[in-house]
């Protein structure tokens, strides 16, 4: 997926040679249609979409109610997201949001979309909104943990080590909380990464082994590196 970022940057560089006017994406390609900056045209089109669902799709039996319709558009958003079509995915997530602003998975979709764009602070904000609506979703906690790890890496690369430790701890805390709700190989893997960043190599090795026991695929070189670090003893940042 990172190759997409290179292509996007190349396109931006080329278009900047053609025009100095700042280009903005259509509002349906921005989470929540840009919020307060939504135009009258977008508002009108959104109202028509909602009315169509309410007066045609629901009476026709396509959906039970607005919440059911929202759940459908969330699922379509994830379909496009997993296929790497982030532009269409955000359109579907936005439509779901129009139909049901209380759907926690909508904000999960927004969060992962921001994460792919590298806008981690906005991603965290959306994760927190999702968890405020559905506090016990371990998958959301797992994705939030990954986002915190990305933020930790960025701070480490910028030599902001206090912030690096802060976010590595947040990642570990989220993974640990999620594992109390549901034990999966993916969660153990995420937890292992956080522990590794915190210099808890023996705990990270145990977490990787548990992830493998649960059927999660672990590249041999990853386990070897953690095992090597563990053999030299922990470097505990706390």
PDB file of C-alpha atoms in Angstrom:
ATOM      1  CA  UNK A   1       0.000   0.000   0.000  1.00  0.00           C
ATOM      2  CA  UNK A   2       2.946   2.362   0.616  1.00  0.00           C
ATOM      3  CA  UNK A   3       3.676   2.415  -3.140  1.00  0.00           C
ATOM      4  CA  UNK A   4       0.405   4.309  -3.515  1.00  0.00           C
ATOM      5  CA  UNK A   5       1.868   7.175  -1.468  1.00  0.00           C
ATOM      6  CA  UNK A   6       4.773   7.464  -3.947  1.00  0.00           C
ATOM      7  CA  UNK A   7       2.349   7.643  -6.886  1.00  0.00           C
ATOM      8  CA  UNK A   8       0.215  10.268  -5.136  1.00  0.00           C
ATOM      9  CA  UNK A   9       3.255  12.424  -4.368  1.00  0.00           C
ATOM     10  CA  UNK A  10       4.440  12.160  -7.985  1.00  0.00           C
ATOM     11  CA  UNK A  11       1.029  13.306  -9.254  1.00  0.00           C
ATOM     12  CA  UNK A  12       1.025  16.223  -6.825  1.00  0.00           C
ATOM     13  CA  UNK A  13       4.476  17.322  -7.974  1.00  0.00           C
ATOM     14  CA  UNK A  14       3.435  17.197 -11.636  1.00  0.00           C
ATOM     15  CA  UNK A  15       0.194  19.117 -11.094  1.00  0.00           C
ATOM     16  CA  UNK A  16       2.005  21.752  -9.046  1.00  0.00           C
ATOM     17  CA  UNK A  17       3.979  22.612 -12.195  1.00  0.00           C
ATOM     18  CA  UNK A  18       0.735  23.231 -14.079  1.00  0.00           C
ATOM     19  CA  UNK A  19      -1.211  25.284 -11.578  1.00  0.00           C
ATOM     20  CA  UNK A  20      -0.412  27.207  -8.405  1.00  0.00           C
ATOM     21  CA  UNK A  21      -4.015  27.029  -7.207  1.00  0.00           C
ATOM     22  CA  UNK A  22      -4.445  24.722  -4.230  1.00  0.00           C
ATOM     23  CA  UNK A  23      -6.458  21.633  -5.066  1.00  0.00           C
ATOM     24  CA  UNK A  24      -9.023  20.294  -2.633  1.00  0.00           C
ATOM     25  CA  UNK A  25     -10.662  16.873  -2.771  1.00  0.00           C
ATOM     26  CA  UNK A  26     -14.439  16.634  -3.255  1.00  0.00           C
ATOM     27  CA  UNK A  27     -16.284  16.819   0.050  1.00  0.00           C
ATOM     28  CA  UNK A  28     -17.520  13.246  -0.228  1.00  0.00           C
ATOM     29  CA  UNK A  29     -13.864  12.172  -0.115  1.00  0.00           C
ATOM     30  CA  UNK A  30     -13.338  13.799   3.291  1.00  0.00           C
ATOM     31  CA  UNK A  31     -14.597  12.150   6.512  1.00  0.00           C
ATOM     32  CA  UNK A  32     -17.961  13.582   7.536  1.00  0.00           C
ATOM     33  CA  UNK A  33     -17.953  15.644   4.338  1.00  0.00           C
ATOM     34  CA  UNK A  34     -15.542  18.130   5.841  1.00  0.00           C
ATOM     35  CA  UNK A  35     -17.651  18.780   8.922  1.00  0.00           C
ATOM     36  CA  UNK A  36     -18.679  22.399   9.363  1.00  0.00           C
ATOM     37  CA  UNK A  37     -17.227  23.383   5.972  1.00  0.00           C
ATOM     38  CA  UNK A  38     -19.841  21.378   4.064  1.00  0.00           C
ATOM     39  CA  UNK A  39     -21.255  23.248   1.052  1.00  0.00           C
ATOM     40  CA  UNK A  40     -24.926  23.765   0.270  1.00  0.00           C
ATOM     41  CA  UNK A  41     -24.573  21.529  -2.793  1.00  0.00           C
ATOM     42  CA  UNK A  42     -23.188  18.671  -0.710  1.00  0.00           C
ATOM     43  CA  UNK A  43     -25.868  19.195   1.900  1.00  0.00           C
ATOM     44  CA  UNK A  44     -28.596  19.028  -0.760  1.00  0.00           C
ATOM     45  CA  UNK A  45     -27.181  15.860  -2.304  1.00  0.00           C
ATOM     46  CA  UNK A  46     -26.842  14.270   1.127  1.00  0.00           C
ATOM     47  CA  UNK A  47     -30.442  15.125   2.008  1.00  0.00           C
ATOM     48  CA  UNK A  48     -31.607  13.519  -1.236  1.00  0.00           C
ATOM     49  CA  UNK A  49     -29.613  10.378  -0.468  1.00  0.00           C
ATOM     50  CA  UNK A  50     -31.125  10.098   3.007  1.00  0.00           C
ATOM     51  CA  UNK A  51     -34.626  10.713   1.687  1.00  0.00           C
ATOM     52  CA  UNK A  52     -34.160   8.058  -0.997  1.00  0.00           C
ATOM     53  CA  UNK A  53     -33.167   5.468   1.603  1.00  0.00           C
ATOM     54  CA  UNK A  54     -36.065   6.438   3.868  1.00  0.00           C
ATOM     55  CA  UNK A  55     -38.818   6.578   1.222  1.00  0.00           C
ATOM     56  CA  UNK A  56     -37.681   3.958  -1.291  1.00  0.00           C
ATOM     57  CA  UNK A  57     -35.078   1.473  -0.043  1.00  0.00           C
ATOM     58  CA  UNK A  58     -36.630   0.799   3.367  1.00  0.00           C
ATOM     59  CA  UNK A  59     -40.244   0.451   2.109  1.00  0.00           C
ATOM     60  CA  UNK A  60     -38.953  -1.793  -0.707  1.00  0.00           C
ATOM     61  CA  UNK A  61     -37.430  -4.099   1.892  1.00  0.00           C
ATOM     62  CA  UNK A  62     -33.800  -3.434   0.990  1.00  0.00           C
ATOM     63  CA  UNK A  63     -33.144  -2.443   4.605  1.00  0.00           C
ATOM     64  CA  UNK A  64     -35.058  -2.824   7.867  1.00  0.00           C
ATOM     65  CA  UNK A  65     -34.348   0.710   8.993  1.00  0.00           C
ATOM     66  CA  UNK A  66     -31.741   3.496   8.805  1.00  0.00           C
ATOM     67  CA  UNK A  67     -29.357   1.700  11.142  1.00  0.00           C
ATOM     68  CA  UNK A  68     -29.504  -1.409   8.990  1.00  0.00           C
ATOM     69  CA  UNK A  69     -28.811   0.700   5.900  1.00  0.00           C
ATOM     70  CA  UNK A  70     -25.855   2.333   7.644  1.00  0.00           C
ATOM     71  CA  UNK A  71     -24.429  -1.075   8.551  1.00  0.00           C
ATOM     72  CA  UNK A  72     -24.641  -2.084   4.889  1.00  0.00           C
ATOM     73  CA  UNK A  73     -22.714   0.984   3.729  1.00  0.00           C
ATOM     74  CA  UNK A  74     -20.091   0.404   6.415  1.00  0.00           C
ATOM     75  CA  UNK A  75     -19.589  -3.130   5.118  1.00  0.00           C
ATOM     76  CA  UNK A  76     -19.221  -1.816   1.561  1.00  0.00           C
ATOM     77  CA  UNK A  77     -16.705   0.722   2.833  1.00  0.00           C
ATOM     78  CA  UNK A  78     -14.594  -2.065   4.308  1.00  0.00           C
ATOM     79  CA  UNK A  79     -14.827  -4.049   1.072  1.00  0.00           C
ATOM     80  CA  UNK A  80     -13.307  -1.194  -0.898  1.00  0.00           C
ATOM     81  CA  UNK A  81     -10.811  -0.396   1.867  1.00  0.00           C
ATOM     82  CA  UNK A  82      -9.433  -3.937   1.912  1.00  0.00           C
ATOM     83  CA  UNK A  83      -9.055  -3.802  -1.866  1.00  0.00           C
ATOM     84  CA  UNK A  84      -7.007  -0.620  -1.600  1.00  0.00           C
ATOM     85  CA  UNK A  85      -9.700   1.636  -3.089  1.00  0.00           C
ATOM     86  CA  UNK A  86      -9.591   4.259  -0.354  1.00  0.00           C
ATOM     87  CA  UNK A  87     -11.424   6.903  -2.382  1.00  0.00           C
ATOM     88  CA  UNK A  88     -14.529   4.764  -2.796  1.00  0.00           C
ATOM     89  CA  UNK A  89     -14.268   3.425   0.739  1.00  0.00           C
ATOM     90  CA  UNK A  90     -14.466   6.888   2.300  1.00  0.00           C
ATOM     91  CA  UNK A  91     -17.527   7.668   0.166  1.00  0.00           C
ATOM     92  CA  UNK A  92     -19.297   4.595   1.548  1.00  0.00           C
ATOM     93  CA  UNK A  93     -18.236   5.376   5.133  1.00  0.00           C
ATOM     94  CA  UNK A  94     -19.569   8.905   4.681  1.00  0.00           C
ATOM     95  CA  UNK A  95     -22.907   7.582   3.435  1.00  0.00           C
ATOM     96  CA  UNK A  96     -23.101   5.302   6.463  1.00  0.00           C
ATOM     97  CA  UNK A  97     -22.395   8.299   8.701  1.00  0.00           C
ATOM     98  CA  UNK A  98     -25.246  10.222   7.101  1.00  0.00           C
ATOM     99  CA  UNK A  99     -27.632   7.388   7.883  1.00  0.00           C
ATOM    100  CA  UNK A 100     -26.509   6.727  11.445  1.00  0.00           C
ATOM    101  CA  UNK A 101     -24.068   8.973  13.281  1.00  0.00           C
ATOM    102  CA  UNK A 102     -24.152   6.600  16.257  1.00  0.00           C
ATOM    103  CA  UNK A 103     -22.637   3.687  14.315  1.00  0.00           C
ATOM    104  CA  UNK A 104     -19.295   3.072  16.032  1.00  0.00           C
ATOM    105  CA  UNK A 105     -17.861   1.244  13.030  1.00  0.00           C
ATOM    106  CA  UNK A 106     -18.221   4.358  10.873  1.00  0.00           C
ATOM    107  CA  UNK A 107     -15.626   6.124  13.024  1.00  0.00           C
ATOM    108  CA  UNK A 108     -13.452   3.004  12.949  1.00  0.00           C
ATOM    109  CA  UNK A 109     -13.516   3.297   9.157  1.00  0.00           C
ATOM    110  CA  UNK A 110     -12.642   7.004   9.337  1.00  0.00           C
ATOM    111  CA  UNK A 111      -9.807   6.171  11.746  1.00  0.00           C
ATOM    112  CA  UNK A 112      -8.231   3.554   9.507  1.00  0.00           C
ATOM    113  CA  UNK A 113      -8.670   5.836   6.484  1.00  0.00           C
ATOM    114  CA  UNK A 114      -6.774   8.622   8.268  1.00  0.00           C
ATOM    115  CA  UNK A 115      -4.163   6.065   9.310  1.00  0.00           C
ATOM    116  CA  UNK A 116      -3.496   5.052   5.699  1.00  0.00           C
ATOM    117  CA  UNK A 117      -3.028   8.755   4.917  1.00  0.00           C
ATOM    118  CA  UNK A 118      -0.507   9.052   7.759  1.00  0.00           C
ATOM    119  CA  UNK A 119      -2.719  11.516   9.657  1.00  0.00           C
ATOM    120  CA  UNK A 120      -2.303   9.707  12.948  1.00  0.00           C
ATOM    121  CA  UNK A 121      -3.645  12.352  15.323  1.00  0.00           C
ATOM    122  CA  UNK A 122      -6.926  12.523  13.401  1.00  0.00           C
ATOM    123  CA  UNK A 123      -6.918   8.734  13.291  1.00  0.00           C
ATOM    124  CA  UNK A 124      -6.647   8.531  17.079  1.00  0.00           C
ATOM    125  CA  UNK A 125      -9.499  11.039  17.442  1.00  0.00           C
ATOM    126  CA  UNK A 126     -11.759   8.805  15.333  1.00  0.00           C
ATOM    127  CA  UNK A 127     -10.711   5.658  17.216  1.00  0.00           C
ATOM    128  CA  UNK A 128     -11.620   7.343  20.483  1.00  0.00           C
ATOM    129  CA  UNK A 129     -15.007   8.340  19.072  1.00  0.00           C
ATOM    130  CA  UNK A 130     -15.615   4.745  17.972  1.00  0.00           C
ATOM    131  CA  UNK A 131     -14.667   3.394  21.396  1.00  0.00           C
ATOM    132  CA  UNK A 132     -16.890   5.947  23.123  1.00  0.00           C
ATOM    133  CA  UNK A 133     -19.813   4.363  21.267  1.00  0.00           C
ATOM    134  CA  UNK A 134     -18.618   0.753  21.591  1.00  0.00           C
ATOM    135  CA  UNK A 135     -16.017   0.527  24.389  1.00  0.00           C
ATOM    136  CA  UNK A 136     -15.424  -3.215  24.188  1.00  0.00           C
ATOM    137  CA  UNK A 137     -14.379  -3.706  20.559  1.00  0.00           C
ATOM    138  CA  UNK A 138     -10.954  -5.410  20.668  1.00  0.00           C
ATOM    139  CA  UNK A 139     -10.425  -4.990  16.912  1.00  0.00           C
ATOM    140  CA  UNK A 140     -10.682  -1.215  17.231  1.00  0.00           C
ATOM    141  CA  UNK A 141      -8.280  -1.309  20.167  1.00  0.00           C
ATOM    142  CA  UNK A 142      -5.925  -3.409  18.035  1.00  0.00           C
ATOM    143  CA  UNK A 143      -5.942  -0.893  15.189  1.00  0.00           C
ATOM    144  CA  UNK A 144      -5.490   1.952  17.671  1.00  0.00           C
ATOM    145  CA  UNK A 145      -2.497   0.094  19.088  1.00  0.00           C
ATOM    146  CA  UNK A 146      -0.964  -0.099  15.602  1.00  0.00           C
ATOM    147  CA  UNK A 147      -1.538   3.643  15.114  1.00  0.00           C
ATOM    148  CA  UNK A 148       0.191   4.423  18.394  1.00  0.00           C
ATOM    149  CA  UNK A 149       3.141   2.288  17.260  1.00  0.00           C
ATOM    150  CA  UNK A 150       3.359   4.310  14.047  1.00  0.00           C
ATOM    151  CA  UNK A 151       3.364   7.504  16.090  1.00  0.00           C
ATOM    152  CA  UNK A 152       6.061   6.092  18.365  1.00  0.00           C
ATOM    153  CA  UNK A 153       8.207   5.332  15.320  1.00  0.00           C
ATOM    154  CA  UNK A 154       7.774   8.855  13.987  1.00  0.00           C
ATOM    155  CA  UNK A 155       8.820  10.388  17.306  1.00  0.00           C
ATOM    156  CA  UNK A 156      11.795   8.026  17.507  1.00  0.00           C
ATOM    157  CA  UNK A 157      12.929   9.017  14.018  1.00  0.00           C
ATOM    158  CA  UNK A 158      12.662  12.669  15.054  1.00  0.00           C
ATOM    159  CA  UNK A 159      14.669  11.928  18.224  1.00  0.00           C
ATOM    160  CA  UNK A 160      11.744  12.883  20.458  1.00  0.00           C
ATOM    161  CA  UNK A 161      12.308   9.975  22.786  1.00  0.00           C
ATOM    162  CA  UNK A 162       9.933  11.055  25.563  1.00  0.00           C
ATOM    163  CA  UNK A 163       7.072  11.118  23.073  1.00  0.00           C
ATOM    164  CA  UNK A 164       8.280   7.839  21.585  1.00  0.00           C
ATOM    165  CA  UNK A 165       8.022   6.123  24.973  1.00  0.00           C
ATOM    166  CA  UNK A 166       4.663   7.770  25.678  1.00  0.00           C
ATOM    167  CA  UNK A 167       3.064   6.338  22.552  1.00  0.00           C
ATOM    168  CA  UNK A 168       4.751   2.953  22.796  1.00  0.00           C
ATOM    169  CA  UNK A 169       3.205   2.674  26.270  1.00  0.00           C
ATOM    170  CA  UNK A 170      -0.206   3.699  24.943  1.00  0.00           C
ATOM    171  CA  UNK A 171       0.078   1.028  22.280  1.00  0.00           C
ATOM    172  CA  UNK A 172       0.979  -1.639  24.829  1.00  0.00           C
ATOM    173  CA  UNK A 173      -1.856  -0.575  27.137  1.00  0.00           C
ATOM    174  CA  UNK A 174      -4.432  -0.828  24.324  1.00  0.00           C
ATOM    175  CA  UNK A 175      -3.208  -4.250  23.228  1.00  0.00           C
ATOM    176  CA  UNK A 176      -3.245  -5.540  26.808  1.00  0.00           C
ATOM    177  CA  UNK A 177      -6.781  -4.201  27.308  1.00  0.00           C
ATOM    178  CA  UNK A 178      -7.958  -5.786  24.057  1.00  0.00           C
ATOM    179  CA  UNK A 179      -6.429  -9.150  24.989  1.00  0.00           C
ATOM    180  CA  UNK A 180      -8.536  -9.226  28.147  1.00  0.00           C
ATOM    181  CA  UNK A 181     -11.616  -9.110  25.931  1.00  0.00           C
ATOM    182  CA  UNK A 182     -10.494 -11.379  23.099  1.00  0.00           C
ATOM    183  CA  UNK A 183      -7.293 -13.318  22.543  1.00  0.00           C
ATOM    184  CA  UNK A 184      -6.106 -13.372  18.934  1.00  0.00           C
ATOM    185  CA  UNK A 185      -2.793 -13.872  17.193  1.00  0.00           C
ATOM    186  CA  UNK A 186      -2.983 -10.396  15.682  1.00  0.00           C
ATOM    187  CA  UNK A 187      -3.417  -8.775  19.082  1.00  0.00           C
ATOM    188  CA  UNK A 188      -0.509 -10.722  20.533  1.00  0.00           C
ATOM    189  CA  UNK A 189       1.612  -9.660  17.567  1.00  0.00           C
ATOM    190  CA  UNK A 190       0.712  -5.989  18.093  1.00  0.00           C
ATOM    191  CA  UNK A 191       1.431  -6.342  21.794  1.00  0.00           C
ATOM    192  CA  UNK A 192       4.819  -7.892  20.996  1.00  0.00           C
ATOM    193  CA  UNK A 193       5.744  -4.902  18.827  1.00  0.00           C
ATOM    194  CA  UNK A 194       4.834  -2.475  21.615  1.00  0.00           C
ATOM    195  CA  UNK A 195       6.818  -4.463  24.173  1.00  0.00           C
ATOM    196  CA  UNK A 196       9.779  -4.571  21.811  1.00  0.00           C
ATOM    197  CA  UNK A 197       9.692  -0.775  21.454  1.00  0.00           C
ATOM    198  CA  UNK A 198       9.678  -0.523  25.248  1.00  0.00           C
ATOM    199  CA  UNK A 199      12.750  -2.747  25.501  1.00  0.00           C
ATOM    200  CA  UNK A 200      10.825  -5.591  27.138  1.00  0.00           C
ATOM    201  CA  UNK A 201      12.348  -8.192  24.844  1.00  0.00           C
ATOM    202  CA  UNK A 202      11.578 -11.298  26.905  1.00  0.00           C
ATOM    203  CA  UNK A 203       7.919 -10.327  27.188  1.00  0.00           C
ATOM    204  CA  UNK A 204       7.898  -9.501  23.471  1.00  0.00           C
ATOM    205  CA  UNK A 205       9.285 -12.952  22.668  1.00  0.00           C
ATOM    206  CA  UNK A 206       6.621 -14.614  24.812  1.00  0.00           C
ATOM    207  CA  UNK A 207       3.945 -12.549  23.033  1.00  0.00           C
ATOM    208  CA  UNK A 208       5.279 -13.527  19.600  1.00  0.00           C
ATOM    209  CA  UNK A 209       5.305 -17.194  20.594  1.00  0.00           C
ATOM    210  CA  UNK A 210       1.705 -16.916  21.771  1.00  0.00           C
ATOM    211  CA  UNK A 211       0.704 -15.227  18.497  1.00  0.00           C
ATOM    212  CA  UNK A 212       2.266 -18.115  16.596  1.00  0.00           C
ATOM    213  CA  UNK A 213       0.474 -20.668  18.799  1.00  0.00           C
ATOM    214  CA  UNK A 214      -2.818 -19.034  17.796  1.00  0.00           C
ATOM    215  CA  UNK A 215      -1.995 -19.462  14.124  1.00  0.00           C
ATOM    216  CA  UNK A 216      -0.701 -15.967  13.371  1.00  0.00           C
ATOM    217  CA  UNK A 217       1.997 -15.909  10.694  1.00  0.00           C
ATOM    218  CA  UNK A 218       5.285 -14.570  12.062  1.00  0.00           C
ATOM    219  CA  UNK A 219       8.236 -13.984   9.683  1.00  0.00           C
ATOM    220  CA  UNK A 220      11.188 -16.057  10.979  1.00  0.00           C
ATOM    221  CA  UNK A 221      13.518 -13.056  10.898  1.00  0.00           C
ATOM    222  CA  UNK A 222      11.189 -11.133  13.235  1.00  0.00           C
ATOM    223  CA  UNK A 223      11.211 -13.862  15.852  1.00  0.00           C
ATOM    224  CA  UNK A 224      14.974 -14.293  15.474  1.00  0.00           C
ATOM    225  CA  UNK A 225      15.607 -10.597  16.069  1.00  0.00           C
ATOM    226  CA  UNK A 226      13.397 -10.531  19.175  1.00  0.00           C
ATOM    227  CA  UNK A 227      14.997 -13.740  20.470  1.00  0.00           C
ATOM    228  CA  UNK A 228      18.460 -12.272  19.966  1.00  0.00           C
ATOM    229  CA  UNK A 229      17.536  -9.130  21.876  1.00  0.00           C
ATOM    230  CA  UNK A 230      15.945 -11.214  24.642  1.00  0.00           C
ATOM    231  CA  UNK A 231      19.137 -13.243  25.011  1.00  0.00           C
ATOM    232  CA  UNK A 232      21.015 -10.017  25.776  1.00  0.00           C
ATOM    233  CA  UNK A 233      18.538  -8.976  28.447  1.00  0.00           C
ATOM    234  CA  UNK A 234      15.790  -6.391  28.599  1.00  0.00           C
ATOM    235  CA  UNK A 235      16.298  -2.709  28.058  1.00  0.00           C
ATOM    236  CA  UNK A 236      13.365  -1.450  30.039  1.00  0.00           C
ATOM    237  CA  UNK A 237      12.615   2.195  29.345  1.00  0.00           C
ATOM    238  CA  UNK A 238      10.308   2.556  32.365  1.00  0.00           C
TER     239      UNK A 238
END
